[in-house]
Amino acid sequence: MAATAIQDVRNVLAAYPELADVAVLTHSQDPAGEVRVAYVVPKGPALDLSALHKYARESLPGSAVPAAVVVVDAIPADTGALPAPDLRGHAPYRAPDTPRQELLCAIFADVLGRTRCGLDDNFFIMGGESIDAMLIASRVGPAVGLEISMNELFDAPTVAELDKLLDELSGTGA
C-alpha cells in the first residue's frame, strides 16, 4: 500500500462536511488486489458520492484515494464487521477498440503486473502508486508522441480516460 497512513486518509475524509463518521480499511480481493475502502456515514439523506470522490482525489495523493466508498448507517466498534465490497463489479472488462487503446492497456498491464487491463480498469484500484504512474507516463509519452505527466495520469486513471485526454492534448478530441 502507499505511504499515506490509513489514519491520515480517514482524517481527510472525516473533514468532508457531509459526513458524520468515516472508517478506512484495507481489503485484499481479486482481481483488484489490496485496496483501501472508505466506509462513510452521511449526515443527511442525500450524499453526493461523485462530489465526495472528487474531494478525495483533490485532497489525497492518488495512491491514497480509496478504491471504493461504501455508505453505511453506522461504523461499528468492530470495524471487521463492515462488509467487504465486491470490487469485481467495479469495472467489468471492456476490451480496447483502437490500436492506441491496445497499446495503453498493454502498458498499464505490464507496469502494474496484470495479465490484462481493460478500458475501464482503474489505475488506483489495480494498486497503482506514484512510481507506477511515472513509469506509465514515461512509456506512454514516447509511444504516442505526446508528453504526459504523472498528475495527468492521476486525473485520467483509466485507459478510456487517458485515451480521451490524449485526444484533447493532440487537438483531435471532440
PDB file of N, CA and C in Angstrom, residues 3 17 21 41 47 57 60-61 75-76 100 104 117 160 174:
ATOM      1  N   ALA A   3       2.354   5.047   1.017  1.00  0.00           N
ATOM      2  CA  ALA A   3       2.936   5.510   2.262  1.00  0.00           C
ATOM      3  C   ALA A   3       1.940   6.291   3.134  1.00  0.00           C
ATOM      4  N   PRO A  17     -17.584  17.904   4.907  1.00  0.00           N
ATOM      5  CA  PRO A  17     -18.711  18.405   5.708  1.00  0.00           C
ATOM      6  C   PRO A  17     -19.995  17.566   5.670  1.00  0.00           C
ATOM      7  N   ASP A  21     -19.425  10.205  10.033  1.00  0.00           N
ATOM      8  CA  ASP A  21     -18.410   9.282  10.538  1.00  0.00           C
ATOM      9  C   ASP A  21     -17.752   8.589   9.349  1.00  0.00           C
ATOM     10  N   VAL A  41     -20.611   7.384   6.862  1.00  0.00           N
ATOM     11  CA  VAL A  41     -21.959   7.606   7.388  1.00  0.00           C
ATOM     12  C   VAL A  41     -22.315   9.049   7.032  1.00  0.00           C
ATOM     13  N   LEU A  47     -26.253  12.022   0.145  1.00  0.00           N
ATOM     14  CA  LEU A  47     -24.814  12.219  -0.010  1.00  0.00           C
ATOM     15  C   LEU A  47     -24.467  12.166  -1.498  1.00  0.00           C
ATOM     16  N   ARG A  57      -9.996  12.804  -4.413  1.00  0.00           N
ATOM     17  CA  ARG A  57      -8.935  12.887  -5.428  1.00  0.00           C
ATOM     18  C   ARG A  57      -8.151  14.186  -5.306  1.00  0.00           C
ATOM     19  N   LEU A  60      -6.115  14.021  -1.475  1.00  0.00           N
ATOM     20  CA  LEU A  60      -5.207  12.925  -1.124  1.00  0.00           C
ATOM     21  C   LEU A  60      -4.270  12.618  -2.281  1.00  0.00           C
ATOM     22  N   PRO A  61      -3.077  12.100  -1.973  1.00  0.00           N
ATOM     23  CA  PRO A  61      -2.229  11.609  -3.065  1.00  0.00           C
ATOM     24  C   PRO A  61      -2.988  10.512  -3.809  1.00  0.00           C
ATOM     25  N   ILE A  75     -20.784   3.173  11.856  1.00  0.00           N
ATOM     26  CA  ILE A  75     -19.496   2.489  11.913  1.00  0.00           C
ATOM     27  C   ILE A  75     -19.468   1.714  13.229  1.00  0.00           C
ATOM     28  N   PRO A  76     -19.428   0.387  13.180  1.00  0.00           N
ATOM     29  CA  PRO A  76     -19.424  -0.394  14.419  1.00  0.00           C
ATOM     30  C   PRO A  76     -18.074  -0.306  15.132  1.00  0.00           C
ATOM     31  N   ARG A 100      -4.289   2.436 -30.344  1.00  0.00           N
ATOM     32  CA  ARG A 100      -3.731   3.209 -29.229  1.00  0.00           C
ATOM     33  C   ARG A 100      -4.261   2.685 -27.900  1.00  0.00           C
ATOM     34  N   LEU A 104      -2.125   1.293 -24.763  1.00  0.00           N
ATOM     35  CA  LEU A 104      -2.272   1.803 -23.399  1.00  0.00           C
ATOM     36  C   LEU A 104      -2.619   0.670 -22.430  1.00  0.00           C
ATOM     37  N   CYS A 117      -5.504  -5.594 -18.943  1.00  0.00           N
ATOM     38  CA  CYS A 117      -6.125  -4.368 -18.435  1.00  0.00           C
ATOM     39  C   CYS A 117      -7.169  -3.950 -19.445  1.00  0.00           C
ATOM     40  N   ALA A 160      -9.550   4.398 -20.834  1.00  0.00           N
ATOM     41  CA  ALA A 160     -10.543   5.180 -21.583  1.00  0.00           C
ATOM     42  C   ALA A 160     -10.368   6.675 -21.316  1.00  0.00           C
ATOM     43  N   ALA A 174     -13.118  15.721 -29.158  1.00  0.00           N
ATOM     44  CA  ALA A 174     -14.371  16.376 -29.530  1.00  0.00           C
ATOM     45  C   ALA A 174     -14.615  17.613 -28.687  1.00  0.00           C
TER      46      ALA A 174
END
